XYZ file of C-alpha atoms in Angstrom:
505
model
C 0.000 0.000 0.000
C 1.511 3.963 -0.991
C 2.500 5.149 2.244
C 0.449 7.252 4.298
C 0.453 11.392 3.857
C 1.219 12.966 6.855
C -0.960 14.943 8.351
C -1.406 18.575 8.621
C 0.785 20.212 11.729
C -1.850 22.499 13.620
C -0.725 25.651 15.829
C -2.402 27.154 18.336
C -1.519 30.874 19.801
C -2.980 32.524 22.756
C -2.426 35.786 23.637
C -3.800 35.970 27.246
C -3.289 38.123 30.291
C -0.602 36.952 32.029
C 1.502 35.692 28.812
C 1.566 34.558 25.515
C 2.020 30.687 23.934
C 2.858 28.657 21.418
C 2.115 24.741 20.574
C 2.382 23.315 17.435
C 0.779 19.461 17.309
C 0.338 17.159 14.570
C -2.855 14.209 14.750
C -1.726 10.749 15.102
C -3.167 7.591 13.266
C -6.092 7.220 15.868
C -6.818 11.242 15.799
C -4.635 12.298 19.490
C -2.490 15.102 19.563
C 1.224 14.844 19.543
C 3.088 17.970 20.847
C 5.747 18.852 18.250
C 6.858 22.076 20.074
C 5.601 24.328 22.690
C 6.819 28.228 23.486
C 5.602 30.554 26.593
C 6.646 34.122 26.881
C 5.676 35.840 30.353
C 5.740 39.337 28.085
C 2.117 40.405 30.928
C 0.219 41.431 27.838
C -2.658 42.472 30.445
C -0.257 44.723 31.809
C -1.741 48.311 32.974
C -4.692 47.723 30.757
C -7.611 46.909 33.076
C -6.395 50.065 34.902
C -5.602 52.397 31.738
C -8.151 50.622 29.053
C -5.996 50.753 26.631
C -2.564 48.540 25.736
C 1.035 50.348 25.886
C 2.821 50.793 23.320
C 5.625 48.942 25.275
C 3.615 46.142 25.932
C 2.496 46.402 22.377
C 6.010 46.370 20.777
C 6.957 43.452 22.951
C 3.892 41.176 21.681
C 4.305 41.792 18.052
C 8.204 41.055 18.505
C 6.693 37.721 20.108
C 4.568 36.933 17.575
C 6.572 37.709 14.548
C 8.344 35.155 15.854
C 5.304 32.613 16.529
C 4.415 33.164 12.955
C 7.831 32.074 11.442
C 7.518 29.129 13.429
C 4.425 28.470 11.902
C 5.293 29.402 8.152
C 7.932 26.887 8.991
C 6.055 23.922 9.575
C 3.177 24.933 7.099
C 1.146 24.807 10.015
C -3.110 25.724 10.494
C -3.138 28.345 12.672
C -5.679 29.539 14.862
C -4.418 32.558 16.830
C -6.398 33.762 19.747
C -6.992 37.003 22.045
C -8.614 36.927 25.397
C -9.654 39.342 27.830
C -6.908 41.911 27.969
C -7.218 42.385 24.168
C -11.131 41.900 24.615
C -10.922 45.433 27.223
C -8.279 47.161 24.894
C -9.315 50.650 23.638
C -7.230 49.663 20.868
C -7.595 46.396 20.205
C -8.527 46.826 16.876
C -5.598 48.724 15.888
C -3.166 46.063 17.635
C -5.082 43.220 15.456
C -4.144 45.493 12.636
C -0.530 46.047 13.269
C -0.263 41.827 14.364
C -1.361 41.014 10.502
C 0.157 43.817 8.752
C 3.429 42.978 10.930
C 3.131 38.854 11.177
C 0.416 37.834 8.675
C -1.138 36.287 12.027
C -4.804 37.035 11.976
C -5.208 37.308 15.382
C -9.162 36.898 16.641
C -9.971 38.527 19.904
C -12.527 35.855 21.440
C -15.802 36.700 23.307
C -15.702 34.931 27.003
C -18.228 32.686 25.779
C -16.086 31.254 23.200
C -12.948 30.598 25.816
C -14.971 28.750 27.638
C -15.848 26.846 25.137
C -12.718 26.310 23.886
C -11.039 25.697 27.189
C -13.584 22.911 28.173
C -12.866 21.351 24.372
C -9.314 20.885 25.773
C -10.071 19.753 28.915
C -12.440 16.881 27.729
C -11.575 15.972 24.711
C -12.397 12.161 24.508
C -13.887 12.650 27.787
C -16.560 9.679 28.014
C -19.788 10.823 26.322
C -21.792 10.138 29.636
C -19.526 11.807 31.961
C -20.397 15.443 33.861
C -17.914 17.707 34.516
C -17.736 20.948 36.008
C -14.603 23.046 34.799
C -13.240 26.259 36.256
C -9.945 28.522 34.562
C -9.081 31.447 36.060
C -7.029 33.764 33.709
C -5.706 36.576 34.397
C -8.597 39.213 33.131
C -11.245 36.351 33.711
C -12.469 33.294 34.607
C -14.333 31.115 32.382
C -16.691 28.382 34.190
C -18.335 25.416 32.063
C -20.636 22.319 33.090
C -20.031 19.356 29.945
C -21.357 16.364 29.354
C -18.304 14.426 27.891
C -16.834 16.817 25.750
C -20.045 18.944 24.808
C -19.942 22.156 27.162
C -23.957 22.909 28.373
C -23.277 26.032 29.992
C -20.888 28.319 29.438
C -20.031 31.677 31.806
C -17.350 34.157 31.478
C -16.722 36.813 34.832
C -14.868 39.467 34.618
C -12.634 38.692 37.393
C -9.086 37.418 36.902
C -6.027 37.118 38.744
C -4.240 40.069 37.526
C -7.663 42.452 36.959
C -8.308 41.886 41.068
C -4.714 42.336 41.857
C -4.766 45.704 40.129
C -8.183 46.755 41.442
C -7.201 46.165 44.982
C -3.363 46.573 44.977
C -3.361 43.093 46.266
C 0.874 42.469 45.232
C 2.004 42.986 48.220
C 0.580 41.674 52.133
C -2.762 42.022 52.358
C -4.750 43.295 55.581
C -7.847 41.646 57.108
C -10.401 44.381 55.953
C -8.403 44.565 52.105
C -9.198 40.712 52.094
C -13.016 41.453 53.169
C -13.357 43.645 50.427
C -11.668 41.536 48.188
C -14.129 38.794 48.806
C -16.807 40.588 48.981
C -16.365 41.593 45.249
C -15.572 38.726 44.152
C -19.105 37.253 45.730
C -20.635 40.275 44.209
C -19.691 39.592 40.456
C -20.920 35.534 41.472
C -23.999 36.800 42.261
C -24.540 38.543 39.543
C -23.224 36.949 36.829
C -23.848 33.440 37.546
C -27.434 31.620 38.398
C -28.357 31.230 41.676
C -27.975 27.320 41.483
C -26.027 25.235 38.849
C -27.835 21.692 38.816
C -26.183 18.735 38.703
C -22.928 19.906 39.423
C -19.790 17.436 40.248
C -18.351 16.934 43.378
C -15.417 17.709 42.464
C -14.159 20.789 39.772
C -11.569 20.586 37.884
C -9.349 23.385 37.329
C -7.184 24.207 34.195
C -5.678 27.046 34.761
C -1.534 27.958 35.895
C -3.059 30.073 38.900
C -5.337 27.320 39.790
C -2.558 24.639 39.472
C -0.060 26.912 41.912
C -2.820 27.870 44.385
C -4.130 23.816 44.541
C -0.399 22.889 45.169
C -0.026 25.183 47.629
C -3.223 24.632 49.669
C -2.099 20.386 49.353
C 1.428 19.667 49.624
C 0.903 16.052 50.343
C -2.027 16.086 47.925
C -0.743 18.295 45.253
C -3.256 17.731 42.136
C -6.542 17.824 44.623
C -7.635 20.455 47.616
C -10.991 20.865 49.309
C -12.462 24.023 49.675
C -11.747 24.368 53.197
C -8.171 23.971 52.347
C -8.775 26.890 49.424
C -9.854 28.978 52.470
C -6.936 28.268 54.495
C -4.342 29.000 52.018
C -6.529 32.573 50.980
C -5.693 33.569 54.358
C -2.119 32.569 54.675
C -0.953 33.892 51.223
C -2.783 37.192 52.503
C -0.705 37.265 55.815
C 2.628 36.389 53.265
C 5.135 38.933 52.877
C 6.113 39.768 49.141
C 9.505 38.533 49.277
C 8.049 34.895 51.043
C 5.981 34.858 48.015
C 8.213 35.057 45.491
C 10.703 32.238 47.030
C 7.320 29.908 46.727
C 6.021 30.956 43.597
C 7.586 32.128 40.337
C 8.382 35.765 40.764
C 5.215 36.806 38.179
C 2.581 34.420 39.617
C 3.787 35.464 43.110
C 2.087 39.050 42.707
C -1.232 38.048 41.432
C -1.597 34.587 43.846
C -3.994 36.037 46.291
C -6.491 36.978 44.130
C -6.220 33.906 41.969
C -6.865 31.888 45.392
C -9.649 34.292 46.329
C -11.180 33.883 43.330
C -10.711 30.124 43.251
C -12.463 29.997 47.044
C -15.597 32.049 45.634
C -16.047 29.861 42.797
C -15.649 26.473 44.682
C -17.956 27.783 47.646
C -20.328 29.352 45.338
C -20.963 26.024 42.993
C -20.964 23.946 46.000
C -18.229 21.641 45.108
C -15.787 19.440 47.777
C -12.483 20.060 45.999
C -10.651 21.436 43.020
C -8.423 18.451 41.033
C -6.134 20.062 38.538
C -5.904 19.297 34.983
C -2.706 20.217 32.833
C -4.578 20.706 29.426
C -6.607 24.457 28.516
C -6.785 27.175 26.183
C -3.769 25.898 23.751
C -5.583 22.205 24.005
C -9.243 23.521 23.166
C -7.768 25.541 19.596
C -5.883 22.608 18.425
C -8.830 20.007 19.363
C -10.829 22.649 17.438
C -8.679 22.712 14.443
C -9.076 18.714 14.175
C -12.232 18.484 14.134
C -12.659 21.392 10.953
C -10.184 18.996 9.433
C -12.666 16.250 9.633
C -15.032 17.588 7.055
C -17.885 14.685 7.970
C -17.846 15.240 11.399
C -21.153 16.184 12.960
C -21.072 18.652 15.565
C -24.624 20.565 16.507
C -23.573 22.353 19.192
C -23.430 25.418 16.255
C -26.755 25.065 15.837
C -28.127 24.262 19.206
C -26.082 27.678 20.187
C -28.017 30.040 16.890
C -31.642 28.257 18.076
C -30.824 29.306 22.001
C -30.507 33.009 20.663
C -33.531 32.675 18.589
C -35.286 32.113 21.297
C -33.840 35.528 23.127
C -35.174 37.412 20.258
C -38.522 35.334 20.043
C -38.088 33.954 16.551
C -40.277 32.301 14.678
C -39.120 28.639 15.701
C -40.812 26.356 13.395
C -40.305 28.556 10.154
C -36.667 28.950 10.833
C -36.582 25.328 11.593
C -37.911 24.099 8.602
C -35.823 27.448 6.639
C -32.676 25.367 7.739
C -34.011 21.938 6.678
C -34.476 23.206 3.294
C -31.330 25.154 2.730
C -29.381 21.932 4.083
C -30.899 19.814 1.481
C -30.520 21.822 -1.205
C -26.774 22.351 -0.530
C -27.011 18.638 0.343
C -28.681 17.763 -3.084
C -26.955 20.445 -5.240
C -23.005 20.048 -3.784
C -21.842 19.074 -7.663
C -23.349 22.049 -8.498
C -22.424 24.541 -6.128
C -18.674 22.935 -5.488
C -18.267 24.366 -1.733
C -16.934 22.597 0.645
C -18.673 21.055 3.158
C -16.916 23.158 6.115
C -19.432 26.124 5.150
C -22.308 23.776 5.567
C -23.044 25.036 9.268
C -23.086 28.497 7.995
C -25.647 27.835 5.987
C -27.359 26.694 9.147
C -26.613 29.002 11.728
C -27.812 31.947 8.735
C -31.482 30.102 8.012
C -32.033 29.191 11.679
C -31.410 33.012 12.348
C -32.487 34.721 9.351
C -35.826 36.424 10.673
C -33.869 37.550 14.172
C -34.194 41.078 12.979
C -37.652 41.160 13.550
C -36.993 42.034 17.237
C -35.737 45.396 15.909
C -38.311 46.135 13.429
C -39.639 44.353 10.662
C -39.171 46.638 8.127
C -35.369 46.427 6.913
C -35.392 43.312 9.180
C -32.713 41.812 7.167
C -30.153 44.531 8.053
C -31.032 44.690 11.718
C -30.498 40.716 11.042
C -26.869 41.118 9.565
C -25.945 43.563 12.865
C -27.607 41.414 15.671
C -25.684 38.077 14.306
C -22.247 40.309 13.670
C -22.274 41.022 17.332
C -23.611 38.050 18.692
C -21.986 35.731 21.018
C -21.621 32.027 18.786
C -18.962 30.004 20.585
C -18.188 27.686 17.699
C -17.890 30.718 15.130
C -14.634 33.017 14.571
C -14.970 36.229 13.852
C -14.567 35.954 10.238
C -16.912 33.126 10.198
C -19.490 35.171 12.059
C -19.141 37.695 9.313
C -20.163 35.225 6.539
C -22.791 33.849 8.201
C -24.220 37.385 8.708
C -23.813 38.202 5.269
C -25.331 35.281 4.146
C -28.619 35.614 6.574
C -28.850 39.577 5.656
C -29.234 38.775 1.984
C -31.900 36.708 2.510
C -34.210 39.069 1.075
C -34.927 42.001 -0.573
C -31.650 42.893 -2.657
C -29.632 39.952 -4.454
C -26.288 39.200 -2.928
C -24.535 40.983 -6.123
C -20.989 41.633 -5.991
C -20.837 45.076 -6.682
C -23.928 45.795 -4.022
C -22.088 47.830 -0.469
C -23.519 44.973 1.663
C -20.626 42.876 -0.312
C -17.962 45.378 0.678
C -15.241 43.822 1.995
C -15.193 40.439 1.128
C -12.183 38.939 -0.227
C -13.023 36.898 -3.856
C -13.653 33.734 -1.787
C -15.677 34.622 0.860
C -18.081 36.636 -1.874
C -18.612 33.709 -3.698
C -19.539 31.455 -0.924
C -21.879 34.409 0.676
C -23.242 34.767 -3.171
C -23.961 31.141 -3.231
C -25.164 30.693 0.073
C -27.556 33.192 0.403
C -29.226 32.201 -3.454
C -29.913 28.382 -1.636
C -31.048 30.623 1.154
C -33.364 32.700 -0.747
C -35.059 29.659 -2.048
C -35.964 27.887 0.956
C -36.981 30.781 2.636
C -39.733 31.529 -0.413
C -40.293 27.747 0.133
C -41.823 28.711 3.773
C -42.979 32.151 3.040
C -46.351 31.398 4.833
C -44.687 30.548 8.185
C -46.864 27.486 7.560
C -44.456 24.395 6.675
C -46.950 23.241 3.977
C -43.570 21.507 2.234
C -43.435 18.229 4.144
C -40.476 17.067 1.759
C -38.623 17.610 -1.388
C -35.633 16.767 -3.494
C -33.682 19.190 -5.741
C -31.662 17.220 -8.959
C -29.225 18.932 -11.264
C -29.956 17.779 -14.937
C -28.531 18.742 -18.523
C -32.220 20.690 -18.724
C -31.748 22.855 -15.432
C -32.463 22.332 -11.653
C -35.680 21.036 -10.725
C -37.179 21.152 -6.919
C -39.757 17.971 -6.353
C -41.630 19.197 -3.693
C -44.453 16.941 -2.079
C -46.795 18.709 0.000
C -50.014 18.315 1.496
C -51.671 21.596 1.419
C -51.586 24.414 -1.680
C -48.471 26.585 -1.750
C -49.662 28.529 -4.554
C -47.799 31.425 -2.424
C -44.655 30.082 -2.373
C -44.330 29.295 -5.862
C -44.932 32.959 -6.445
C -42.256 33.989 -4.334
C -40.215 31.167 -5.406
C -40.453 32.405 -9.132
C -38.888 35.484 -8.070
C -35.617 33.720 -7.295
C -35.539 32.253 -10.659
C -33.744 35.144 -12.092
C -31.053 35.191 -8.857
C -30.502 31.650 -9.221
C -29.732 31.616 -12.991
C -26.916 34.383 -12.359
C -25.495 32.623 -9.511
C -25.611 28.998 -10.695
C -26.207 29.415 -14.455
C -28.899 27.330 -14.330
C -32.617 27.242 -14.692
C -34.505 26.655 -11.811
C -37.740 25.143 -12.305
C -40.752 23.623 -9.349
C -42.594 20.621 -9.691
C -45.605 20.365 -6.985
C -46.824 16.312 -5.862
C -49.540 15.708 -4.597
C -51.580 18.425 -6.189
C -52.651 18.966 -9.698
C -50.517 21.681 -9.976
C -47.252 21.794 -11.864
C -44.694 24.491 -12.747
């Protein structure tokens, strides 16, 4: 048999708080990970910002030296990258114009994450092959915030970002140095405060014990159990919150590396909070995180005929905060599936855009929460800014695209809403939205009279079979309309074919 090819290296950058990393991994025969190389740089790119808002330019000199060199690393192994921001970046005045200056300067295009999607990221590296049955309640404290997940084997099924972190409470409270008994009050009392408010007031089904991913959480659990070092129990957390607090500076920073020794005591405050808020007995630690979750997530958009509807289930749960239509955008997405399902030879995308098609129908109508007239463009804005864990910001993007043209003006290429777009992503929003356009004049009634249908590609044209139990003389006249679209996109005619009926067009 011809040898194997080998398969792709993947690379994984995060640009958090406390420092920035590097791991480049290539997929063994039976899909694990095998570390090729790993790089940390303790550069602080939180430094000064949760204080100031914005990054300094020192700060912002020394990551783009970093990553310069992160991307030549990359280029080197013809790796995938996925290069991530978190919360420092996420707080930045000038985020956007650091992003700029990291691809103009590195050709990295660097995606500052929403909370959401860390936490779903982190718990994909946490649990990756994680038994399918298991529940698991994860915790990572960073060092702008701390992301908190509940999974059921390696599908998160809540997700919560706070903004508390271990170098955001440090600088609030000046907590570096020893820390009195009122300072520690207050410090607590905060912390409880954001809990309250950010999280519900019980989390069902929660595990006994957390587990905790994080390099604060790792140093504070090691610290609170010498004898036990990969396990403590809450009441142990509390104990070492009070003697780290009592710790002079200089004690600290013989214990802990130098860095991590200024920020410790609010990492274990934080870590207390949590564990006595959730109700847990301990905090185990795990050695796999951020890094882990963007290279798991890399594999699996290899894997082209993977299913994964944990896109989906996330577009239908903010549906429902916006009070969509469920059943029309339901059976929207059914139809626009099958006719990119039916119709791949004919509109040659690959299948990796599939669940944009999906997340765009099940959300098309969102706009209607806004108003219904221009709907569509209140549509495009609601989805650009939306929270999707699962979707990068560029992804987000084309999905929005693709849901705002799904009316009302044809996704041309010289029309502003197509501004832009580089020549790929136009053609797949061109071609997305025209299958979108169809099956949402296929449901125009709100009424699902469709109860199935098959498209086929012949020498004559496209034809849609659609079998039906009630008239849907309405949406063959809306369905007509897209003839015209659908010719320019696809060069083909498009032509309907009612069962059932005595009808036939």
């Amino acid at each position: 048999m011809p040898p194997r090819p080998p398969q792709p290296v993947l690379a994984a950058i995060d640009v958090g708080t406390n420092a920035v990393r590097l791991e480049l991994a290539r997929p063994d025969a039976d899909g694990a990970l095998e570390t090729l190389h790993q790089e940390r740089d303790a550069i602080r790119p939180g430094e000064g910002v949760f204080a100031t808002g914005s990054m300094p330019e020192e700060t912002a000199e020394r990551l783009l030296s970093t990553l310069r060199r992160y991307s030549a690393l990359c280029r080197r192994h013809k790796a995938h990258v996925r290069a991530v921001a978190t919360s420092a970046l996420r707080e930045a005045k000038n985020s956007a114009d650091i992003v700029r200056r990291v691809r103009e300067e590195s050709g990295l295009n660097l995606e500052v994450v929403s909370g959401k999607e860390e936490a779903r990221l982190i718990c994909l590296g946490v649990l990756h092959r994680k038994p399918p049955h298991t529940r698991s309640l994860l915790i990572d404290i960073g060092g702008g915030s701390t992301e908190i997940a509940t999974a059921v084997g390696e599908k998160p099924d809540n997700l919560w970002s706070l903004a508390l972190g271990s170098v955001r409470l440090t600088e609030v409270f000046d907590a570096s140095r020893t820390v009195p008994p009122k300072q520690l009050r207050l410090m607590r009392s905060f912390v409880s405060d954001v809990l309250h408010k950010t999280l519900p007031p019980t989390v069902a089904n929660v595990p006994r014990v957390a587990l905790g991913s994080s390099g604060t959480i790792s140093a504070v659990v090691s610290f609170a159990a010498a004898e036990n070092s990969g396990n403590a129990t809450v009441r142990q957390l509390t104990q070492t919150v009070d003697t780290l607090a009592q710790m002079p500076p200089e004690r600290r920073r013989k214990r802990f590396d130098p860095r991590r020794a200024d920020i410790i005591v609010s990492g274990a405050v934080i870590l207390e909070a949590v564990a006595k808020y959730l109700g847990v007995e301990s905090v185990s630690v795990v050695n796999r995180g951020l890094r882990d979750g963007i290279l798991v997530d890399l594999l699996y958009k290899q894997d082209e005929h993977r299913e994964d509807h944990s896109l989906a289930d996330a577009a239908l749960a903010m549906g429902k905060r916006f009070y969509f239509d469920e059943k029309h955008a339901r059976q929207v997405a059914r139809l626009s599936l099958g006719l990119f399902d039916n119709l791949a030879a004919l509109h040659q995308l690959p299948l990796s855009v599939r669940p944009y098609l999906e997340v765009a129908a099940l959300l098309h109508d969102v706009g209607h929460a806004v108003s219904y007239e221009r709907h569509h463009k209140h549509t495009y804005y609601l989805i650009r800014h939306a929270d999707l864990p699962g979707l990068a910001d560029r992804e987000r993007e084309i999905v929005a695209r693709v849901a705002r043209y799904h009316r009302r003006s044809p996704p041309e290429l010289a029309h502003s809403g197509m501004a832009g777009l580089n020549p790929v992503e136009a053609r797949t929003v061109r071609k997305l939205a025209t299958l979108l356009r169809v099956a949402n004049s296929l449901d125009v009634s709100h009424h699902q009279p469709i109860k199935d249908f098959k498209a086929t590609n012949g020498r004559e044209g496209v034809a849609l079979h659609l079998h039906t139990k009630h008239p849907v003389d309405l949406e063959l006249w809306n369905a007509d309309r897209e003839v015209l679209n659908f010719r320019r996109v696809f060069g083909k005619r498009l032509t309907f074919h009612v069962h059932h009926t005595s009808s036939s067009r």
